[in-house]
Short mmCIF file of C-alpha atoms in Angstrom, two decimals:
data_model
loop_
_atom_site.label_atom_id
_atom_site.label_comp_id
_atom_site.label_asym_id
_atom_site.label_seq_id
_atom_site.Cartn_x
_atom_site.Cartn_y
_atom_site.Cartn_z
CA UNK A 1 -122.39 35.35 24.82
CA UNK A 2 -126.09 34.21 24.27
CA UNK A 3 -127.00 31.39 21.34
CA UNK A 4 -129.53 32.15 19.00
CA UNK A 5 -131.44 29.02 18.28
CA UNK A 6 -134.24 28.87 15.52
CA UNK A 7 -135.29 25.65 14.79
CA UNK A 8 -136.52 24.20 11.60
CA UNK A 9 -138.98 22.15 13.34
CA UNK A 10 -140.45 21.00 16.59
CA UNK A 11 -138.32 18.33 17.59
CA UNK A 12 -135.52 20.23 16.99
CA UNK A 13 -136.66 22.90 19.48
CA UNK A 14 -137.50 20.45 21.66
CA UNK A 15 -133.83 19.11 21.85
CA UNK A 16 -132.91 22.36 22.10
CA UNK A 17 -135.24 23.37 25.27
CA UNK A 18 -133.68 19.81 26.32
CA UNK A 19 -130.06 21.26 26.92
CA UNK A 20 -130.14 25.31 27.02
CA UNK A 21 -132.35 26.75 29.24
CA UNK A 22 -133.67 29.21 26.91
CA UNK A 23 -136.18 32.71 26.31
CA UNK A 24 -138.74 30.96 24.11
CA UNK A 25 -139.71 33.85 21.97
CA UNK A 26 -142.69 34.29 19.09
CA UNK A 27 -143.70 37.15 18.07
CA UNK A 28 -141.94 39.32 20.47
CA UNK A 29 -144.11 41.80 20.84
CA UNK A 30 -143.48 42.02 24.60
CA UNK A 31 -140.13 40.39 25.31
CA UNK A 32 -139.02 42.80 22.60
CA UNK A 33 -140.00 45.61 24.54
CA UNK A 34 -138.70 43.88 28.04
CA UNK A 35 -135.35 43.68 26.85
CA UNK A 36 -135.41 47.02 24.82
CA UNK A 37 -131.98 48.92 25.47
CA UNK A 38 -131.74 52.00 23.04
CA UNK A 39 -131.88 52.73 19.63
CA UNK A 40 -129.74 50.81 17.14
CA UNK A 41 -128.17 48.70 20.59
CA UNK A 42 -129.07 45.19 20.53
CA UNK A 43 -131.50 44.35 22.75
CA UNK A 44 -130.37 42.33 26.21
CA UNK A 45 -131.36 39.15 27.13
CA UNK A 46 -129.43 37.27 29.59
CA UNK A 47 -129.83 33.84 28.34
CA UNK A 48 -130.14 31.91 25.19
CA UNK A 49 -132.99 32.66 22.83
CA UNK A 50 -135.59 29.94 21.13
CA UNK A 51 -137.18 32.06 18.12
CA UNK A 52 -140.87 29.88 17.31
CA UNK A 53 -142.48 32.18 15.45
CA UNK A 54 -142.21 29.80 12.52
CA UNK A 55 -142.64 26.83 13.67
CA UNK A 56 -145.28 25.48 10.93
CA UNK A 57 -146.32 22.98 12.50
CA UNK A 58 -147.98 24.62 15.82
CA UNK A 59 -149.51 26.63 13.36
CA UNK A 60 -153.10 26.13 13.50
CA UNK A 61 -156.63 25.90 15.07
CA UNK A 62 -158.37 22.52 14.49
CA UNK A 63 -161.40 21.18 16.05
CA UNK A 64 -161.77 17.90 17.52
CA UNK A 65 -164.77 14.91 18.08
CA UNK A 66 -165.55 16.19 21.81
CA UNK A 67 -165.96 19.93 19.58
CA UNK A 68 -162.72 21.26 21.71
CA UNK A 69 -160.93 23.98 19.51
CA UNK A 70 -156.94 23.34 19.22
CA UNK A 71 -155.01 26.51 18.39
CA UNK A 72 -151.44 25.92 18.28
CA UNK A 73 -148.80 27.75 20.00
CA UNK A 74 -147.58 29.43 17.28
CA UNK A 75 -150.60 30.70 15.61
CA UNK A 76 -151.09 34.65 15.86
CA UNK A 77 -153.61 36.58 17.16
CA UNK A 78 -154.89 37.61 13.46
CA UNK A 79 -155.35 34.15 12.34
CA UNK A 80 -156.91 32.96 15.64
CA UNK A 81 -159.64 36.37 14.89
CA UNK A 82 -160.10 34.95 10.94
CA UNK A 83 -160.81 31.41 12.28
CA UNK A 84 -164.09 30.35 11.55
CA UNK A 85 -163.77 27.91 14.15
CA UNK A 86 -163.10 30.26 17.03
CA UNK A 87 -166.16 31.70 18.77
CA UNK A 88 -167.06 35.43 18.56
CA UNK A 89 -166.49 36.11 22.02
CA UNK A 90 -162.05 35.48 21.47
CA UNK A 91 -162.16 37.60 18.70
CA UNK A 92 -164.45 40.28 20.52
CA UNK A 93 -161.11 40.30 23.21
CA UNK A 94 -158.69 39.80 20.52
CA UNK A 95 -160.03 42.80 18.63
CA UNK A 96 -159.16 45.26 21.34
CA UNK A 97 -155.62 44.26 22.36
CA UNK A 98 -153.17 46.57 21.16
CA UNK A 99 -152.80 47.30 17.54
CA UNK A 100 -153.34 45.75 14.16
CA UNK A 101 -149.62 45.85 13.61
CA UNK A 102 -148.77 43.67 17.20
CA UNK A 103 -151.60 41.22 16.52
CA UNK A 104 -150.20 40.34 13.20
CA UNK A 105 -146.71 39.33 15.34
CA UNK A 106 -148.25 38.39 19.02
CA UNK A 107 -149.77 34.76 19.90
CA UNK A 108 -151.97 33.59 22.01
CA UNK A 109 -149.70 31.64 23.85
CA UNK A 110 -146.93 34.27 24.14
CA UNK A 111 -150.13 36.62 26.09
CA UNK A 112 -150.43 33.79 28.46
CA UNK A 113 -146.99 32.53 29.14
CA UNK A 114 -145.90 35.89 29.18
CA UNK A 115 -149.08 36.18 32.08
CA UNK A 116 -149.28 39.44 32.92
CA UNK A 117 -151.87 40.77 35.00
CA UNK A 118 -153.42 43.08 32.24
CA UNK A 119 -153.28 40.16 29.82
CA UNK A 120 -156.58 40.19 28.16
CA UNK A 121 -156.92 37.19 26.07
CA UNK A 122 -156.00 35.43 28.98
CA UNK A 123 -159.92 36.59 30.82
CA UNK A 124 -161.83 34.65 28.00
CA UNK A 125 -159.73 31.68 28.47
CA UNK A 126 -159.60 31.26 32.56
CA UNK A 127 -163.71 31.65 32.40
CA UNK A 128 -163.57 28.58 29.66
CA UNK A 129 -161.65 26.48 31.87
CA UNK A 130 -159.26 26.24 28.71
CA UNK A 131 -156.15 24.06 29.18
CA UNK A 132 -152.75 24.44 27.73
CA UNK A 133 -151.01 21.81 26.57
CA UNK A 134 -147.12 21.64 27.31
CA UNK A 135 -144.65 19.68 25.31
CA UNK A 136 -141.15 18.39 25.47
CA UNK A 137 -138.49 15.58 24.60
CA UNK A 138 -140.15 13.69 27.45
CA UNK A 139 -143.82 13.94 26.79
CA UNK A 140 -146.69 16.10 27.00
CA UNK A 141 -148.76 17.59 29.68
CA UNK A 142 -151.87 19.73 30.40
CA UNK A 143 -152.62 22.18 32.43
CA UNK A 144 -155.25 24.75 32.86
CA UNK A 145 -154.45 28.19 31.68
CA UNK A 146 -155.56 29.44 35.66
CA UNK A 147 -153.26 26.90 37.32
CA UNK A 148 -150.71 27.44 34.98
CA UNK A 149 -150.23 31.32 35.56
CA UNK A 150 -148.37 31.29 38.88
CA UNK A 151 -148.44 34.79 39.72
CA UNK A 152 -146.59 38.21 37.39
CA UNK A 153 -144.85 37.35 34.72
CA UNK A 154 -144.32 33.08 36.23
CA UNK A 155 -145.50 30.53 34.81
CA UNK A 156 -145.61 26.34 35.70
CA UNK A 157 -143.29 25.70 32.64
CA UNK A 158 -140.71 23.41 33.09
CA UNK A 159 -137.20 24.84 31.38
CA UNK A 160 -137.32 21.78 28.78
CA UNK A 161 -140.72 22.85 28.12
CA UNK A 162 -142.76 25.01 25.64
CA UNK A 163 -146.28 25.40 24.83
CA UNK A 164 -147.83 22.94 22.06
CA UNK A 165 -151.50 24.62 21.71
CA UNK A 166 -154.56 26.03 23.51
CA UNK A 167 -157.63 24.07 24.15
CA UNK A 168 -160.90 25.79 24.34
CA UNK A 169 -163.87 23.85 25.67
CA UNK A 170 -166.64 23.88 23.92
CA UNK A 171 -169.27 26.77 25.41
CA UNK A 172 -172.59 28.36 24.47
CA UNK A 173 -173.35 31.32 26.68
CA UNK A 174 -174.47 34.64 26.77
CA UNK A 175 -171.88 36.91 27.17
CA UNK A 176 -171.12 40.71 28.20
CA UNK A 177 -167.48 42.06 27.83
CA UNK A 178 -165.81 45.27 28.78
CA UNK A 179 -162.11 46.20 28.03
CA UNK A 180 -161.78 49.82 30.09
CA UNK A 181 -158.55 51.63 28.98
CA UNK A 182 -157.20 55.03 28.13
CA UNK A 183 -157.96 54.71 24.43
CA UNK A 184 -159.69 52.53 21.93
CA UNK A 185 -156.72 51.05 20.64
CA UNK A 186 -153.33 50.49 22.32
CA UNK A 187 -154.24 50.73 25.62
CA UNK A 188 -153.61 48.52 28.42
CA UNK A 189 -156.35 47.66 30.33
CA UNK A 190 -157.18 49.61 33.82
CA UNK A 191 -160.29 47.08 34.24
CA UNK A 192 -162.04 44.33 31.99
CA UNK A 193 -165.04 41.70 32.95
CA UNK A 194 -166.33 39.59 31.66
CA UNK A 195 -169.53 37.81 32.27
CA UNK A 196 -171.42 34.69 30.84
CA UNK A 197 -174.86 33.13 31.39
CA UNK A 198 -177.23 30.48 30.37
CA UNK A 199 -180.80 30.55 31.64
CA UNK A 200 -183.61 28.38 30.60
CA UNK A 201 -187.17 28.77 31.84
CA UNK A 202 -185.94 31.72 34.17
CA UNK A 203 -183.57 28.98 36.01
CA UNK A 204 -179.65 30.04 35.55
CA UNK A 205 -178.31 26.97 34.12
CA UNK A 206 -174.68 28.33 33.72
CA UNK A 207 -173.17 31.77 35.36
CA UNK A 208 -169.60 32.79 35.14
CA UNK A 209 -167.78 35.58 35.77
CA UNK A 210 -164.18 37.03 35.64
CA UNK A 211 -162.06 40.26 35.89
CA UNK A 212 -159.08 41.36 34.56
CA UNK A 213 -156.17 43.78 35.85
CA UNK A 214 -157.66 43.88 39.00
CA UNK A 215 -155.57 41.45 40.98
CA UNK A 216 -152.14 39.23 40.24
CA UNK A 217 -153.98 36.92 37.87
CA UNK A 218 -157.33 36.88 36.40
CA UNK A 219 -160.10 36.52 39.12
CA UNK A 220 -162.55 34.01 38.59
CA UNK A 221 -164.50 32.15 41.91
CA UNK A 222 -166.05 28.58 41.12
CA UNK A 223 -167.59 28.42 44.87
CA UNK A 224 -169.40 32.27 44.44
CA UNK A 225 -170.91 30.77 40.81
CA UNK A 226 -172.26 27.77 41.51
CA UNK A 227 -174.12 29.75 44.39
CA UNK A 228 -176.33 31.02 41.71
CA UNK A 229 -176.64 27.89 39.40
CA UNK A 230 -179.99 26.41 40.17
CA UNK A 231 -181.21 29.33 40.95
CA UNK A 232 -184.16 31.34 39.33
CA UNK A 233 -183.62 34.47 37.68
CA UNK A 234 -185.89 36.22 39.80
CA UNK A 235 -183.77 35.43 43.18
CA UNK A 236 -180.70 37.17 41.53
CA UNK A 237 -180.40 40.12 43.92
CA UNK A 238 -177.92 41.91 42.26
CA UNK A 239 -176.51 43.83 45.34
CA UNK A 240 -176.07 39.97 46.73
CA UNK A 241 -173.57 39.36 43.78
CA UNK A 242 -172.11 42.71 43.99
CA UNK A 243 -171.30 41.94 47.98
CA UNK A 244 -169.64 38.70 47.13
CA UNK A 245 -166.84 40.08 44.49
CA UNK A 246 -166.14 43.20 45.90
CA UNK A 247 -163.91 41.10 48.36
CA UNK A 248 -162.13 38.84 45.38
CA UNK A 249 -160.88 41.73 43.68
CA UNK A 250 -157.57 43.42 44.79
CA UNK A 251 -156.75 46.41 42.04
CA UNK A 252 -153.32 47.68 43.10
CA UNK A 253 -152.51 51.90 42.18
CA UNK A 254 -150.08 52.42 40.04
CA UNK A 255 -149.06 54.36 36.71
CA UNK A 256 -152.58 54.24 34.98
CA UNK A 257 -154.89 54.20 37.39
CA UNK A 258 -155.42 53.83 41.42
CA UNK A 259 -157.07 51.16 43.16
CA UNK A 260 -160.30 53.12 44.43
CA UNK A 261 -161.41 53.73 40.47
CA UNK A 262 -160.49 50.62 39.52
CA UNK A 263 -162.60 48.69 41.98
CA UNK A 264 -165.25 50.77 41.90
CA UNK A 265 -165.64 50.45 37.86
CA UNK A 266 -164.66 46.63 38.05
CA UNK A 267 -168.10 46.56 40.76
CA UNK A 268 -170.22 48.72 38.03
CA UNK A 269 -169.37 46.82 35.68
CA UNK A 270 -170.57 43.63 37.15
CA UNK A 271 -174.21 45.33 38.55
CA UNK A 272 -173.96 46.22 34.47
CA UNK A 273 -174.30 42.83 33.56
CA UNK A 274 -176.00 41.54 36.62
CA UNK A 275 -179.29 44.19 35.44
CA UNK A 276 -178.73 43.54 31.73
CA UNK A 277 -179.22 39.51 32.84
CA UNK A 278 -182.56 40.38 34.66
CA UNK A 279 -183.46 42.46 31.44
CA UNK A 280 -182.58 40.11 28.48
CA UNK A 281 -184.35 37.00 30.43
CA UNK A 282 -186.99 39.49 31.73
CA UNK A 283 -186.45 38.55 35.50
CA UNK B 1 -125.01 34.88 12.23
CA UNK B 2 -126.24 34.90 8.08
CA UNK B 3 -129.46 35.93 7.50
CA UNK B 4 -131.59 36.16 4.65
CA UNK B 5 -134.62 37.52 3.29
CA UNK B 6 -135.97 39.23 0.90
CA UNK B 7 -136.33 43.05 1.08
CA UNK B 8 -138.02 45.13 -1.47
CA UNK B 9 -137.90 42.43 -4.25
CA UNK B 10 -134.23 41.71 -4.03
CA UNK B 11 -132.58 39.13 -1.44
CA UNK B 12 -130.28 40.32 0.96
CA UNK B 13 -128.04 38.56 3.17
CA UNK B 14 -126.72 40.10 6.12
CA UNK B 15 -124.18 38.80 8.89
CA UNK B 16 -125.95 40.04 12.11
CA UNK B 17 -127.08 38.61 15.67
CA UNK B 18 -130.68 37.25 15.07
CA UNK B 19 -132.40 39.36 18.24
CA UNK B 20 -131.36 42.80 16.06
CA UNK B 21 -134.44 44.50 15.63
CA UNK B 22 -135.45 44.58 11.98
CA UNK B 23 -135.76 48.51 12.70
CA UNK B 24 -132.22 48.30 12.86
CA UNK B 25 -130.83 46.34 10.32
CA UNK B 26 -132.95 48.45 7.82
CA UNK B 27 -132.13 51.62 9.30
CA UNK B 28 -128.47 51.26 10.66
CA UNK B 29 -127.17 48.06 8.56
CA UNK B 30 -129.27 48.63 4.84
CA UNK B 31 -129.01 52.28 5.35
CA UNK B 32 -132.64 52.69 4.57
CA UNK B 33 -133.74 55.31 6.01
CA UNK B 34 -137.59 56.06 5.27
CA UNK B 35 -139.21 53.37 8.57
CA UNK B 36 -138.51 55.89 11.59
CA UNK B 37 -138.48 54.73 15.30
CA UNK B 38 -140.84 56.37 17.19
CA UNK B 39 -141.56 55.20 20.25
CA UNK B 40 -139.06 52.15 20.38
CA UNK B 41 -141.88 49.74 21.92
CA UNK B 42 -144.62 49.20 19.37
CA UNK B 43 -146.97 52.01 20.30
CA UNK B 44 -147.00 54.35 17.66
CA UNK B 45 -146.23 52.80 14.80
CA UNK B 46 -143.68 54.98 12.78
CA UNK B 47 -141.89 51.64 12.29
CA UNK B 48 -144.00 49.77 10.18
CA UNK B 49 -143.01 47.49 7.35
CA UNK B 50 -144.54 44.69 5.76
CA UNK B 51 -143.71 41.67 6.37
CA UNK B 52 -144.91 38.95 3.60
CA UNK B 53 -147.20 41.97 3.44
CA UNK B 54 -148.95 42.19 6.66
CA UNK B 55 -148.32 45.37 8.55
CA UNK B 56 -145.55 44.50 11.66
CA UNK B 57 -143.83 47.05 13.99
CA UNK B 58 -140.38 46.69 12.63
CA UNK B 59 -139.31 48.29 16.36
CA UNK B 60 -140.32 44.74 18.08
CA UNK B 61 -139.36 42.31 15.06
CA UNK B 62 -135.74 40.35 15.68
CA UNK B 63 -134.45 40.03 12.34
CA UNK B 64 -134.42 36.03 12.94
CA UNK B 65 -138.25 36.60 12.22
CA UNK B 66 -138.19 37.72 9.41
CA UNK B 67 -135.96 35.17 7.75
CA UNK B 68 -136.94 34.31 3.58
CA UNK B 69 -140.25 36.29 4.07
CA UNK B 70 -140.61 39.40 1.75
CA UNK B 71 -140.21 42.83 4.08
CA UNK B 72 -141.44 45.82 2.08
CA UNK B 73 -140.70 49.54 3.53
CA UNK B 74 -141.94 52.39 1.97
CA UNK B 75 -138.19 52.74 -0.30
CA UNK B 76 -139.84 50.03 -1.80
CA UNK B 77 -143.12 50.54 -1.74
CA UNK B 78 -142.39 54.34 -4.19
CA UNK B 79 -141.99 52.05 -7.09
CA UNK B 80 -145.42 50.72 -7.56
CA UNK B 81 -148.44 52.22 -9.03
CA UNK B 82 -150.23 51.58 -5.93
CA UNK B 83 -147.73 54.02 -3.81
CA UNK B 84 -148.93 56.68 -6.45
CA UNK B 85 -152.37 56.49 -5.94
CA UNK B 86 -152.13 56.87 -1.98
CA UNK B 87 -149.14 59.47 -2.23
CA UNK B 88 -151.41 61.51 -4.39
CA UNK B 89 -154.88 60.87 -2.14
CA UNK B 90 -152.62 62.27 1.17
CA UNK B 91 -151.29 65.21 -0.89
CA UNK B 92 -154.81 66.22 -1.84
CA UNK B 93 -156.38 65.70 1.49
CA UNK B 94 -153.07 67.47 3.79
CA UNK B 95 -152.53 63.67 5.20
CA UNK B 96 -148.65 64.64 5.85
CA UNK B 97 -147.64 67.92 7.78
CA UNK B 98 -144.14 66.92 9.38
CA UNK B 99 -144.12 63.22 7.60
CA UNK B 100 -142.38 61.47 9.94
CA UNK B 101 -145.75 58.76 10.55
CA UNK B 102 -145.78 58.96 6.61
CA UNK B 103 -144.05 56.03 6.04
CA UNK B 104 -145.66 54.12 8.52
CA UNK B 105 -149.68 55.53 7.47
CA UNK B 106 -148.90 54.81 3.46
CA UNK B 107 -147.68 51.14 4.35
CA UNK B 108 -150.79 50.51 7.12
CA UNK B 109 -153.54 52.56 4.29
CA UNK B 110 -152.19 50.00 1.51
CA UNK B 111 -152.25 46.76 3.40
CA UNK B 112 -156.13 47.82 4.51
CA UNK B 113 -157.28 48.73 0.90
CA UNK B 114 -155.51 45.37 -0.36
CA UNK B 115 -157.15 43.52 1.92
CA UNK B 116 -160.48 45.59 1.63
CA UNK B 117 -161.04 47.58 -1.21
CA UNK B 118 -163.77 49.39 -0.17
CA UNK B 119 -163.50 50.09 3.28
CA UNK B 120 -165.89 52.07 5.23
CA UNK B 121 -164.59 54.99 7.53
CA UNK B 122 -164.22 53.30 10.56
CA UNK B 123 -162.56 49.80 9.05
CA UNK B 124 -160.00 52.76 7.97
CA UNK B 125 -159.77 54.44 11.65
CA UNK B 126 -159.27 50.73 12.81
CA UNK B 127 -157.14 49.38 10.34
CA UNK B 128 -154.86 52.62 11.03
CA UNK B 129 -154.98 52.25 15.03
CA UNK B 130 -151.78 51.29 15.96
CA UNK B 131 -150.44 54.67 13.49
CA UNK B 132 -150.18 57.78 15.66
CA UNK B 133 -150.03 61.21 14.13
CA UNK B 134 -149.19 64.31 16.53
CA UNK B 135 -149.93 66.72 13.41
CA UNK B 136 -153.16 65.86 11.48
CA UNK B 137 -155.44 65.17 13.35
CA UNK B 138 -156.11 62.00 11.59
CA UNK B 139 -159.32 63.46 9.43
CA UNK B 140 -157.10 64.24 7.05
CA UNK B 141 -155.31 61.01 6.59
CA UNK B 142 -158.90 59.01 6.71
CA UNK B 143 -160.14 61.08 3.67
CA UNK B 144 -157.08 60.49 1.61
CA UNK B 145 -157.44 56.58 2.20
CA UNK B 146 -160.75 57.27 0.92
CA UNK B 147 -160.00 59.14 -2.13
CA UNK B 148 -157.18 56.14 -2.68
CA UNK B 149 -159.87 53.79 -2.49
CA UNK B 150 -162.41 55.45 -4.73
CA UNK B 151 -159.76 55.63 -7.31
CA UNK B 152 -158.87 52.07 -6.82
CA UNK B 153 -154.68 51.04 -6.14
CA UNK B 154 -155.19 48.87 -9.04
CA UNK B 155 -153.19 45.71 -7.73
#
């Protein structure tokens, strides 16, 4: 027989975490549907069950001195999308996940410790270098959100461990976003990119890119980037950039969509923003 | 386990395992049979309630979440003037052939026009995304959100 634990507060879900190793669970949205049996059957999880939802107090988005935005664990998509202290480019992504129904339930930290593949809110963050930080009876820790999704559905949490909040660095860039999926709403993502840039005086100054459902976790390459930081606007060949991802991605067939579409639409999508870069900064 | 909360104005205390899904206790427990299941995995939406009166799939909701917040369905949601007003708007426009989204589509087009009582077409089409319909066609049920927001759901 599972235990049902719902704590009235963080430390005592952290005492909890510290003796049951336990499903922590939000807003449910996809453990709900993992563990799904049949109708009016009691959905099956095999061990003990942290509900967090309503923990108050990892309820929030705050901003610091450095200008780092804090969004706690338990805050849900809607409220992260109402934040006037979130930038426009989360609640472009947040916009197009699901339904308005799910993102009044699902958090931001459920999407990413629940890392799956076709996670979206989890492209923004991986491009931000955004860091989660992890909490229990024995401390805190932080990680980035890249080195803490391990591969499908793993994460680096320790089983005494839950997430406290999100931290977004802060960043000013241009950015160009695509979410490709059957419909405009409830859809899982086949493909998404997204791309960011800075460029002053025709130099880049920043350049970022990463995909989404296109390989075990989100791809984003540090070493291919800072091959085009520095330099001008005018150099960007396009086909150069093109050349360089088309071996980072690995898009797998399966239910939705096969491999050969997928990479060829994750590639377009990247010459997409590659030209509109040259455009907008008239390179 | 006991849990509480408050459905349709009144407490209620039930003795059930926390992971239940709230589309359960309403349906098979509280014998309330209006919020339909669907799909079963938060896709289509035939499950809404609201919850402290934000629209949630009841389908992926365990009861333990909903604990002292106010869940509305749409048993509850007859007895006010604003249930009227829509009910009316979908009869005039044809918004309900079968009616099984109904219940779901009256609870989603009153949490939009209480949050935004003058919403343009496509805040409608958006706000009633995760709502599917296999009979309408959806025009339908846009126009009578309109028409319910024209003639105001008075809150």
């Amino acid at each position: 027989m599972i235990q049902h634990f719902i704590p009235s507060n963080l430390n005592e879900a952290l005492e909890t975490l510290s003796k049951h190793n336990c499903f922590i669970l939000a807003g449910g949205t996809d453990l709900m549907v993992q563990k799904h049996v049949s109708t009016g059957v009691l959905p099956h999880f095999e061990k003990d069950i942290l509900y967090v939802m309503d923990l108050k107090e990892l309820d929030y988005v705050n901003l610091d001195s450095d200008k780092n935005i804090h969004i706690g664990a338990s805050t849900r998509f809607i409220e992260i999308e109402e934040s006037p202290l979130v930038p426009e480019i989360y609640k472009k992504v947040i916009r197009e996940i699901a339904s308005p129904n799910i993102r009044n339930m699902a958090t931001m930290a459920g999407n990413i410790a629940n890392a799956s593949p076709a996670g979206d809110s989890i492209v923004p963050l991986v491009l931000n270098d955004a860091d989660v930080v992890l909490v229990s009876v024995n401390g805190e820790r932080t990680v980035s959100v890249n080195d803490f999704i391990l591969g499908v559905r793993k994460i680096d949490r320790k089983p005494d461990e839950m997430i406290k909040e999100i931290v977004l660095k802060p960043q000013e860039l241009n950015y160009f976003y695509k979410k490709v999926g059957s419909r405009k709403a409830e859809s899982i993502t086949k493909v998404s990119f997204l791309g960011a840039y800075r460029v002053e005086d025709g130099i880049i100054k920043d350049f970022r890119v990463a995909f989404g459902s296109v390989a075990i976790k989100v791809v984003r390459n540090t070493k291919v980037e800072k091959k085009y930081i520095g330099k001008s606007v005018k150099e960007l060949k396009v086909n150069q950039v093109v050349q360089d991802y088309a071996k980072l991605i690995a898009p797998i067939t399966d239910q939705r969509s096969n491999k050969e579409y997928r990479h060829k639409v994750a590639m377009n999508l990247l010459k997409k923003f590659l030209v509109d870069l040259k455009g907008e900064t008239n390179e | 386990m006991e849990i509480s909360f408050i459905l349709n104005n009144k407490k209620v205390t039930i003795d059930v395992t926390p992971s239940m899904r709230l589309l359960d206790v309403i349906r098979e427990e509280l014998h309330l049979t209006g919020t339909k299941e669907g799909c079963g995995e938060g896709e289509c939406g035939a499950c809404t309630v609201l919850v402290n009166g934000e629209p949630y799939n009841s389908c992926l909701t365990p009861v333990a979440n909903v604990i002292d917040k106010e869940v509305m369905t749409v048993e509850g949601f007859r007895e006010t003037k604003a249930y009227r007003v829509i009910a009316d708007a979908f009869a005039n426009q044809g918004g309900s052939q079968c009616g099984f989204c109904t219940p779901g589509m009256i609870l989603a087009s009153y949490a939009v026009l209480k949050k935004n009582p003058h919403p343009t077409e496509e805040e409608i089409r958006e706000a009633l995304s995760g709502n599917l319909c296999r009979c309408t066609g959806y025009n339908s049920i846009v126009n009578a959100v309109m028409l319910a927001s024209k003639k105001g759901i008075e809150l």
